[in-house]
mmCIF file of C-alpha atoms and ligand atoms in Angstrom:
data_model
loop_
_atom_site.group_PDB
_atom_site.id
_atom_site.type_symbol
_atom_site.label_atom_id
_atom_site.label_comp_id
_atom_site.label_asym_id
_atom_site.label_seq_id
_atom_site.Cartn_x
_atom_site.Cartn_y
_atom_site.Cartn_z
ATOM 1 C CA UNK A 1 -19.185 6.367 -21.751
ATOM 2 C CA UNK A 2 -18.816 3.137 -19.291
ATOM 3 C CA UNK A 3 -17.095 2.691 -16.031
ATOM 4 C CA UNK A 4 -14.180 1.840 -17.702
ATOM 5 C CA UNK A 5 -13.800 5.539 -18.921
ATOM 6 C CA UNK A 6 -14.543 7.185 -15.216
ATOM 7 C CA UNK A 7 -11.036 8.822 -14.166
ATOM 8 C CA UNK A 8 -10.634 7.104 -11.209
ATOM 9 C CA UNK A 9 -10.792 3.640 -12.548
ATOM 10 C CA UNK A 10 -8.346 4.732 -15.471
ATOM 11 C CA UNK A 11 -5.857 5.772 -12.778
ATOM 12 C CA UNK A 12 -6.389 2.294 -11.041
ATOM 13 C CA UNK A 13 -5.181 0.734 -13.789
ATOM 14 C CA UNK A 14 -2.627 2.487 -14.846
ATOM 15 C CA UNK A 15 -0.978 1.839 -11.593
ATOM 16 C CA UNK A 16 -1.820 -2.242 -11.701
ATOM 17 C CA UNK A 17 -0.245 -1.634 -15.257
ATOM 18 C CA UNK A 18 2.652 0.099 -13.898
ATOM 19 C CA UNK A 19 3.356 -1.584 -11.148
ATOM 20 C CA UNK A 20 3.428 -5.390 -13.379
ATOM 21 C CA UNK A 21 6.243 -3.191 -15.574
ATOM 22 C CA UNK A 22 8.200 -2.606 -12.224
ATOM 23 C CA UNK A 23 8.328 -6.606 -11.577
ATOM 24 C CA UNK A 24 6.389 -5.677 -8.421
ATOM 25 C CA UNK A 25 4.079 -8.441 -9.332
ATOM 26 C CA UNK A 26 5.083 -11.907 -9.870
ATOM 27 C CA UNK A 27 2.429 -14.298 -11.421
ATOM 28 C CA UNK A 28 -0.699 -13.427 -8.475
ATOM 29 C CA UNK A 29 1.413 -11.223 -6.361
ATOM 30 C CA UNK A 30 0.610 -8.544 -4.733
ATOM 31 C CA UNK A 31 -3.006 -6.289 -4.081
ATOM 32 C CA UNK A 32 -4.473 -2.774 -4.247
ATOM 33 C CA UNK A 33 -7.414 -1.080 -2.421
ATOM 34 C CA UNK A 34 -9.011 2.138 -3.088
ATOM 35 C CA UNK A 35 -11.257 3.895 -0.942
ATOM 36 C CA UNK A 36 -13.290 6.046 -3.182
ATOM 37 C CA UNK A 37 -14.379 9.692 -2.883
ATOM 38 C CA UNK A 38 -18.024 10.486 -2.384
ATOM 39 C CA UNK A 39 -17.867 12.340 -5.989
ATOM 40 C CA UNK A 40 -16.921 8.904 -7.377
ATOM 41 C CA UNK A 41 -19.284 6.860 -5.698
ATOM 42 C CA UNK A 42 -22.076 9.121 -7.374
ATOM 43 C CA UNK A 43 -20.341 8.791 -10.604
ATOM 44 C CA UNK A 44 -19.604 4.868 -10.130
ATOM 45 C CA UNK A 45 -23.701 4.715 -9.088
ATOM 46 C CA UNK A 46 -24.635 6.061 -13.019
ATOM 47 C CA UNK A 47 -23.647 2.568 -13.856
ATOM 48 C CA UNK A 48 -23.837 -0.145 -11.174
ATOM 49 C CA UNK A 49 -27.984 -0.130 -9.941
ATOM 50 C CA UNK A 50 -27.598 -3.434 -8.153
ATOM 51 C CA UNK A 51 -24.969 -5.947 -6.500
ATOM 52 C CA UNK A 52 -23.682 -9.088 -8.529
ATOM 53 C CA UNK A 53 -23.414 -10.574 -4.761
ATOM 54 C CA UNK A 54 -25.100 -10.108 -1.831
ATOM 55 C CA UNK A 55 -23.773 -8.868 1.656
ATOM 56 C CA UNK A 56 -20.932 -11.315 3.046
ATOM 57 C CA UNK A 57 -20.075 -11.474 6.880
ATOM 58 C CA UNK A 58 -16.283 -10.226 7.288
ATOM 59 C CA UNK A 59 -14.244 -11.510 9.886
ATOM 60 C CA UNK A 60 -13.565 -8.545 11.218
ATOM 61 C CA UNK A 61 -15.888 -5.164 11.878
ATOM 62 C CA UNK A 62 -15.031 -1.638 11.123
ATOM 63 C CA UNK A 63 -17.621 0.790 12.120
ATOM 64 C CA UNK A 64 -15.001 3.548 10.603
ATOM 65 C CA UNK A 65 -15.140 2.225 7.416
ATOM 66 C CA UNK A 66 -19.404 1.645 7.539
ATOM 67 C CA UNK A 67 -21.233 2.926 4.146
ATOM 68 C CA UNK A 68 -17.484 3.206 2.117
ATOM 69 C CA UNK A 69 -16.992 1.871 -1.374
ATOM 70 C CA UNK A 70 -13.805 0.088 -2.123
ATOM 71 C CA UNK A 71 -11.938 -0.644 -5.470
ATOM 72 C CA UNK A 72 -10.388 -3.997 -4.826
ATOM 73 C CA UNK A 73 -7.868 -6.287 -6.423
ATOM 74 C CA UNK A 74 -9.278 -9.776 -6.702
ATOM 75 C CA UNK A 75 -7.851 -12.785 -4.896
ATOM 76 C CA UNK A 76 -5.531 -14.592 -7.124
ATOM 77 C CA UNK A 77 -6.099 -12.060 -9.864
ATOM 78 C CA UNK A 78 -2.755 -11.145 -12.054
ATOM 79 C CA UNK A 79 -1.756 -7.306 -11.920
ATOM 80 C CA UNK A 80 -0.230 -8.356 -15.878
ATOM 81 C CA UNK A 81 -4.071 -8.576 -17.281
ATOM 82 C CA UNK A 82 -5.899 -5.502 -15.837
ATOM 83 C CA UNK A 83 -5.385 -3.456 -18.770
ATOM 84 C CA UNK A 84 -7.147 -6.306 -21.283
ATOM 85 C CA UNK A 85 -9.544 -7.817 -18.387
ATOM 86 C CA UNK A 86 -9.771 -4.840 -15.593
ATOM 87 C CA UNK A 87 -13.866 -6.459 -15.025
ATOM 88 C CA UNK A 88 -12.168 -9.843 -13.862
ATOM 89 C CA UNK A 89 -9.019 -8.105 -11.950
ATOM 90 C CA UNK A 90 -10.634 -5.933 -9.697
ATOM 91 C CA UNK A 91 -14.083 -4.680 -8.380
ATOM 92 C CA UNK A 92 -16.142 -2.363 -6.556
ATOM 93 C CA UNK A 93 -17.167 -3.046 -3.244
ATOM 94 C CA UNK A 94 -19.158 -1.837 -0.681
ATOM 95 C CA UNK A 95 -18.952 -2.136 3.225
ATOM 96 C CA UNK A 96 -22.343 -2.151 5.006
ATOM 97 C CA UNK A 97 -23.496 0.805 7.104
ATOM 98 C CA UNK A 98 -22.633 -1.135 10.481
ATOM 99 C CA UNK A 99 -18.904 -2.216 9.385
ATOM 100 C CA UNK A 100 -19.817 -5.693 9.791
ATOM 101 C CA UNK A 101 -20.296 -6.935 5.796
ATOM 102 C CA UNK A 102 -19.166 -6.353 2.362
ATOM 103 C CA UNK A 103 -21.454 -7.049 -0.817
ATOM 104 C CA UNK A 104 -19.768 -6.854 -4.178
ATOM 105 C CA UNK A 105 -21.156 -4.418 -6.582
ATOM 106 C CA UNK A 106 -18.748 -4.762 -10.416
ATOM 107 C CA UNK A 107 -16.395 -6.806 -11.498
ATOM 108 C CA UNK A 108 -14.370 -9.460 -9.939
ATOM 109 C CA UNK A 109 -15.935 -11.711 -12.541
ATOM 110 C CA UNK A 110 -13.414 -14.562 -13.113
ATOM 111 C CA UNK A 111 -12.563 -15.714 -9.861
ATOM 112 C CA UNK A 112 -16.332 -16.188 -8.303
ATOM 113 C CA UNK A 113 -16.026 -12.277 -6.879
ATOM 114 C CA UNK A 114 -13.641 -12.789 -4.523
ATOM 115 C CA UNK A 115 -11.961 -10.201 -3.032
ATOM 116 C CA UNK A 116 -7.903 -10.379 -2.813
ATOM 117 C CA UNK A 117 -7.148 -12.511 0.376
ATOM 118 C CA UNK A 118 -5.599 -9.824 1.911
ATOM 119 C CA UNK A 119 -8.996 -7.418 2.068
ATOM 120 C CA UNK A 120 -8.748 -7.940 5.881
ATOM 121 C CA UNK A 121 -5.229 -6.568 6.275
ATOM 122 C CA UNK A 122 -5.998 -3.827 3.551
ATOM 123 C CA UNK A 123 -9.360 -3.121 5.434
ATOM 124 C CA UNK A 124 -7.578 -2.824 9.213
ATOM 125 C CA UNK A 125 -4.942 -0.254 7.605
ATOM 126 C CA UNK A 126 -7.957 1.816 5.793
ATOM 127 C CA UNK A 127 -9.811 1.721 9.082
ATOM 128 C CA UNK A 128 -6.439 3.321 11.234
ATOM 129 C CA UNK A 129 -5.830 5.545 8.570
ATOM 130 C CA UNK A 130 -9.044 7.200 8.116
ATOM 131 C CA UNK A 131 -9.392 7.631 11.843
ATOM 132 C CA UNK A 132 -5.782 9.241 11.320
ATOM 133 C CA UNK A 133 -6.883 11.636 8.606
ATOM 134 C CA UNK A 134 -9.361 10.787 6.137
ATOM 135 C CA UNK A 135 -8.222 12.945 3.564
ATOM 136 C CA UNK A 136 -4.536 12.086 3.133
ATOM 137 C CA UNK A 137 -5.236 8.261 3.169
ATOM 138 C CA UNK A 138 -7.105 6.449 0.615
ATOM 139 C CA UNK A 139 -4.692 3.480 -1.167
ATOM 140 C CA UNK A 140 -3.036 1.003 0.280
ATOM 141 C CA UNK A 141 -1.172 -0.867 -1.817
ATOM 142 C CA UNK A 142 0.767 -3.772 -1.305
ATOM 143 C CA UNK A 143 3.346 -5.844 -3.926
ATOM 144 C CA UNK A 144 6.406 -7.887 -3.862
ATOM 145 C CA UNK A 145 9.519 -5.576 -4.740
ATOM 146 C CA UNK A 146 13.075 -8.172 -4.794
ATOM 147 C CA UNK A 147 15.379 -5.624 -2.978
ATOM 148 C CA UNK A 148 13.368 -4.788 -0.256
ATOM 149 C CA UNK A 149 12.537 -8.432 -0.223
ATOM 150 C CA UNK A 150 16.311 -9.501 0.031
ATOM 151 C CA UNK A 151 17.233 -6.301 2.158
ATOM 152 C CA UNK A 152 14.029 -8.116 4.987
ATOM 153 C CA UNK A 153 15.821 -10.918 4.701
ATOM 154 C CA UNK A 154 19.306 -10.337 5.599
ATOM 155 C CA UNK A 155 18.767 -6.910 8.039
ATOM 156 C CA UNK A 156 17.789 -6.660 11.384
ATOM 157 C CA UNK A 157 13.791 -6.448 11.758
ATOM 158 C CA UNK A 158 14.242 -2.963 13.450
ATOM 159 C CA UNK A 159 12.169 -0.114 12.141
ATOM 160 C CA UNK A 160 15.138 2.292 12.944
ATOM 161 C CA UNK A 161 17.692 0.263 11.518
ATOM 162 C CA UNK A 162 16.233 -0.341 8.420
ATOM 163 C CA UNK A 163 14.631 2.914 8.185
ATOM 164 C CA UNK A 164 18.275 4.950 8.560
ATOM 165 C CA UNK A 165 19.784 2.324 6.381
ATOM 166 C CA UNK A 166 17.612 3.443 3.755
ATOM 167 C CA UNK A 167 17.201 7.298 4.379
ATOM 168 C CA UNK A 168 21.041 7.201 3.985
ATOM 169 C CA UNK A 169 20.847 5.901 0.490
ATOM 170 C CA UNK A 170 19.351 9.453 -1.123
ATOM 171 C CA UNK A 171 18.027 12.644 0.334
ATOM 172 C CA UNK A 172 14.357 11.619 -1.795
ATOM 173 C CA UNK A 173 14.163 8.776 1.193
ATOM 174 C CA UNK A 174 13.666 10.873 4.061
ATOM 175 C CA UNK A 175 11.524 13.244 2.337
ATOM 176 C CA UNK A 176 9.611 10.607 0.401
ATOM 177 C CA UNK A 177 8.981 8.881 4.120
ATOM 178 C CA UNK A 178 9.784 10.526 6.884
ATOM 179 C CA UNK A 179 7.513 8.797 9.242
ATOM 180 C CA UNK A 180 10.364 5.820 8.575
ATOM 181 C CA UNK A 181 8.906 2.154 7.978
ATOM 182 C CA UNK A 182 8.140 -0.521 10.362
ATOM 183 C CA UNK A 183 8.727 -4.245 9.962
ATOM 184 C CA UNK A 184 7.291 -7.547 11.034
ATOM 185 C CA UNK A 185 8.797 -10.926 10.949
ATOM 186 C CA UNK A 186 7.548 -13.476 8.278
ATOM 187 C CA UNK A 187 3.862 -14.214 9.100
ATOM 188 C CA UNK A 188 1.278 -16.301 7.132
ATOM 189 C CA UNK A 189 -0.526 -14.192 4.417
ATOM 190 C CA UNK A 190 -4.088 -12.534 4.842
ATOM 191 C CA UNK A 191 -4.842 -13.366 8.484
ATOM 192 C CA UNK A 192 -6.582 -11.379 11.000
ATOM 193 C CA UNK A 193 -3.765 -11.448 13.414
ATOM 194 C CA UNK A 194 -1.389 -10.224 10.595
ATOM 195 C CA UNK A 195 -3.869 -7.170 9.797
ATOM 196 C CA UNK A 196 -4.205 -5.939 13.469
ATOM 197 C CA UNK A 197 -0.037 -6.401 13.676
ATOM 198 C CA UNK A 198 0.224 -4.360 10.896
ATOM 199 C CA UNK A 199 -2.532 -1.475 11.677
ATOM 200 C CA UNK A 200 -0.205 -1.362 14.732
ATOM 201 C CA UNK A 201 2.938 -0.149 13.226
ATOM 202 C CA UNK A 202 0.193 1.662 10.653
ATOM 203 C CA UNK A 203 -0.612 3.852 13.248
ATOM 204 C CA UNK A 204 3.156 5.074 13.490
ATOM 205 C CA UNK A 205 4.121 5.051 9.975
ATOM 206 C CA UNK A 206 3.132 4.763 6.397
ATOM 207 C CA UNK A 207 4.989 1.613 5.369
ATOM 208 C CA UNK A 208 5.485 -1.758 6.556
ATOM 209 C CA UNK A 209 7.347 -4.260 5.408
ATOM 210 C CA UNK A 210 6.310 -7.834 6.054
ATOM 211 C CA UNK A 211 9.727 -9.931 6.381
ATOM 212 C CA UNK A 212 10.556 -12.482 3.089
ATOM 213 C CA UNK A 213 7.217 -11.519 1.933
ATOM 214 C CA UNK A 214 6.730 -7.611 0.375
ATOM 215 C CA UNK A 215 5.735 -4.202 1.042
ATOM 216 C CA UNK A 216 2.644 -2.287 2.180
ATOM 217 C CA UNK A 217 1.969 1.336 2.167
ATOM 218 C CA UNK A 218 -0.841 3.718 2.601
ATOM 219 C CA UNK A 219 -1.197 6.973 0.565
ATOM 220 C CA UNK A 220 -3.011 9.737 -0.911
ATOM 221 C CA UNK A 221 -3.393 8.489 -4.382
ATOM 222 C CA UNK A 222 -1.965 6.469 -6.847
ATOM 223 C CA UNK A 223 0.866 8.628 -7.125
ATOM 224 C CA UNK A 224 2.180 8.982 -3.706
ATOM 225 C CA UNK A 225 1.697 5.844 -3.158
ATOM 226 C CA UNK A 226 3.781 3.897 -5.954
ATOM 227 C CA UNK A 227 6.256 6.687 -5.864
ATOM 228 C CA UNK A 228 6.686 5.686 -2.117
ATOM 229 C CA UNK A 229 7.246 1.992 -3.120
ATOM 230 C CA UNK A 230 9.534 2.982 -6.100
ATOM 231 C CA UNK A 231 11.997 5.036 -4.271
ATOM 232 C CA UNK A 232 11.987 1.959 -1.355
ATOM 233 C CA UNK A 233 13.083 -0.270 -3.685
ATOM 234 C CA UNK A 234 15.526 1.883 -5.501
ATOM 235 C CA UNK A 235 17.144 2.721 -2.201
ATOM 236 C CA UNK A 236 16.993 -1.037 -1.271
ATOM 237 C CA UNK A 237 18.773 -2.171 -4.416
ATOM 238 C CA UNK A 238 21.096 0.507 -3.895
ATOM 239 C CA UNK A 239 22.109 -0.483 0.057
ATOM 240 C CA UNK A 240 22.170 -3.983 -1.236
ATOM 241 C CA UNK A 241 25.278 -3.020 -3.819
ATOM 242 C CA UNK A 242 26.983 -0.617 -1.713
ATOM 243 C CA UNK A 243 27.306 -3.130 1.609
ATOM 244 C CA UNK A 244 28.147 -5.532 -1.747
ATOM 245 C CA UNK A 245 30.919 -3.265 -2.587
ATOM 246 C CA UNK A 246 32.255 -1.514 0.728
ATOM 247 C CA UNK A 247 30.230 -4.039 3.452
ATOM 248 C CA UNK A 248 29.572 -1.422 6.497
ATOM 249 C CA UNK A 249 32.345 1.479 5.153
ATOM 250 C CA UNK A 250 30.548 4.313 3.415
ATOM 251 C CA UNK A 251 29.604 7.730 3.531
ATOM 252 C CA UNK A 252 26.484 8.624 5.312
ATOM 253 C CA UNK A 253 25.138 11.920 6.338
ATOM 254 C CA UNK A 254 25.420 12.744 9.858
ATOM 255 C CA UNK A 255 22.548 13.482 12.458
ATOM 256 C CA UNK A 256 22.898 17.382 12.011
ATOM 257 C CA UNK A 257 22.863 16.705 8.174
ATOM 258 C CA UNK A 258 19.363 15.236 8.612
ATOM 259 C CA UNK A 259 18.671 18.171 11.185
ATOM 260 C CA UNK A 260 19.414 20.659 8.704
ATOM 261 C CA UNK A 261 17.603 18.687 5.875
ATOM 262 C CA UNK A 262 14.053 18.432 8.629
ATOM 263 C CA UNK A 263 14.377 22.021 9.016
ATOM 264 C CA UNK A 264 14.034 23.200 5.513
ATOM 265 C CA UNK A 265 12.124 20.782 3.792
ATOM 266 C CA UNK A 266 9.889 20.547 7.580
ATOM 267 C CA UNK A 267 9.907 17.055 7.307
ATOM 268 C CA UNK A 268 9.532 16.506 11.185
ATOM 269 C CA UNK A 269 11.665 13.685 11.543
ATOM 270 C CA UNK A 270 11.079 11.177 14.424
ATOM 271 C CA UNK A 271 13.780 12.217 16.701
ATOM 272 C CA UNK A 272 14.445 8.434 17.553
ATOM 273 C CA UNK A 273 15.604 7.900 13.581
ATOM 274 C CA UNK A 274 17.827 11.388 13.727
ATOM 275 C CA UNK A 275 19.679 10.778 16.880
ATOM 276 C CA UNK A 276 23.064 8.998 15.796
HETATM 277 P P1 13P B 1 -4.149 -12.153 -3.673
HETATM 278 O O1 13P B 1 -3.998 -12.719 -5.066
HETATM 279 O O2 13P B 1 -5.170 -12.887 -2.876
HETATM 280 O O3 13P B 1 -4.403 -10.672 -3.728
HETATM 281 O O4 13P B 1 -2.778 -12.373 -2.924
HETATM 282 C C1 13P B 1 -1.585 -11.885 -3.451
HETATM 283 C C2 13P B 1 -0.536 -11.691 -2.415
HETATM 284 O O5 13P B 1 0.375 -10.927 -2.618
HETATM 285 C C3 13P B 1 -0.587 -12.460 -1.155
HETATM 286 O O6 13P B 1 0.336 -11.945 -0.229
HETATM 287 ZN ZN1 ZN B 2 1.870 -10.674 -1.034
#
């Protein structure tokens, strides 16, 4: 047995796998963070006894996130070879016990154990999101699907807009995220500035979208969280055709559809994304 064979790395994988199969992942595209469980750490410990880098200053502190251990995509690292090089793909890393540094503890061997660029934007969303509930957030996930690309490019960069838009497409949407999705205008990659934007509209919903550039969302697991970007995108390609086919006349359900729909499924629905 290796750390290869521990559960929660084989699920990491599989969704790095998956999500190169989607086409979420052009060439580099795209990252994933983990924030472990404590019953992983101890498992993860069995095999790693010391760092392959010492502690590194981040730019930004998170005193919520002191003592955590991170699986982390690496930066410029290809989604398409973690099944046949997962060592040089990602890594585990762990964030000091003030918040203030990160020291890297497996893997990331190819690219000099870097972590993606991005690991300040992931890190911002992991700190709102524990603080939120630590339980029912621990991926974030973030990868370049074409619809909702296209769909950022040509909508208005309202979070009800777009969130309706896409609700309307499939009953699955509102129940798959009912706390809607925000969006931010086109914005250089990786910054500091870009992470605190997005923990913003993290602390309202569970998806962002950054304009011309991808998607991010926070989740559970692996699971929840692909599933989230999966039925995004489906829903995107699907707007796309029907405004292709019909431009702005089609059916849509109306606001006491939805109201019917929060009340049995007990979605609680923003009221600002119900009202017509
Ligand atoms: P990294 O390769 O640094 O993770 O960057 C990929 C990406 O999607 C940038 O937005
Ligand atoms: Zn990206």
């Amino acid at each position: 047995m290796g750390i290869l064979d521990l559960d929660v790395i084989k699920e990491f994988i599989r969704l790095c796998e998956d999500g190169w199969k989607l086409g979420y992942h052009e060439y580099h595209g795209g990252n994933v963070t983990y924030r472990m469980k404590p019953e992983e750490v101890k498992e993860v410990q069995n095999f790693v006894t010391k760092p392959v880098v010492e502690w590194t200053e981040m730019e930004e502190k998170h005193t919520s996130l002191a003592g955590e251990y991170f699986l982390v995509k690496g930066a410029g690292e290809c989604f398409r070879n973690t099944v046949v090089r997962p060592q040089d793909v990602f890594g585990i890393v762990q964030i000091n016990k003030t918040g203030t540094e990160y020291r890297v503890l497996w893997g990331l061997e190819k690219n000099g154990r870097r972590p993606t660029s991005e690991f300040m934007p992931h890190l911002s969303i992991h700190s709102i999101k524990k603080t939120a509930d630590a339980e029912k957030y621990r991926v974030v996930y973030h990868c370049h699907p074409e619809n909702v690309i296209i769909l950022s490019a040509v909508m208005p960069h309202d979070s009800k807009t777009i969130t309706r838009a896409l609700w309307d497409m499939e009953p699955e949407c509102p129940m798959t995220f009912p706390t809607g999705v925000g969006i931010l205008d086109w914005a250089v990659p990786g910054t500091v500035d870009l992470g605190r934007a997005t923990g913003e509209l993290m602390k309202k919903h569970d998806v962002v979208i950054w304009s011309q550039h991808g998607i991010l969302v926070a989740g559970r697991d692996f699971d929840t969280t692909l599933g989230v970007v999966h039925t995004i995108e489906k829903s995107a390609g699907m707007l796309l055709r029907i405004r292709q086919i019909a431009g702005d006349h089609y059916d849509r359900p109306t606001e006491e559809q939805y109201r019917e729909l929060d009340q049995i499924f007990h979605l609680h629905l923003p009221e600002e994304y119900v009202k017509g």
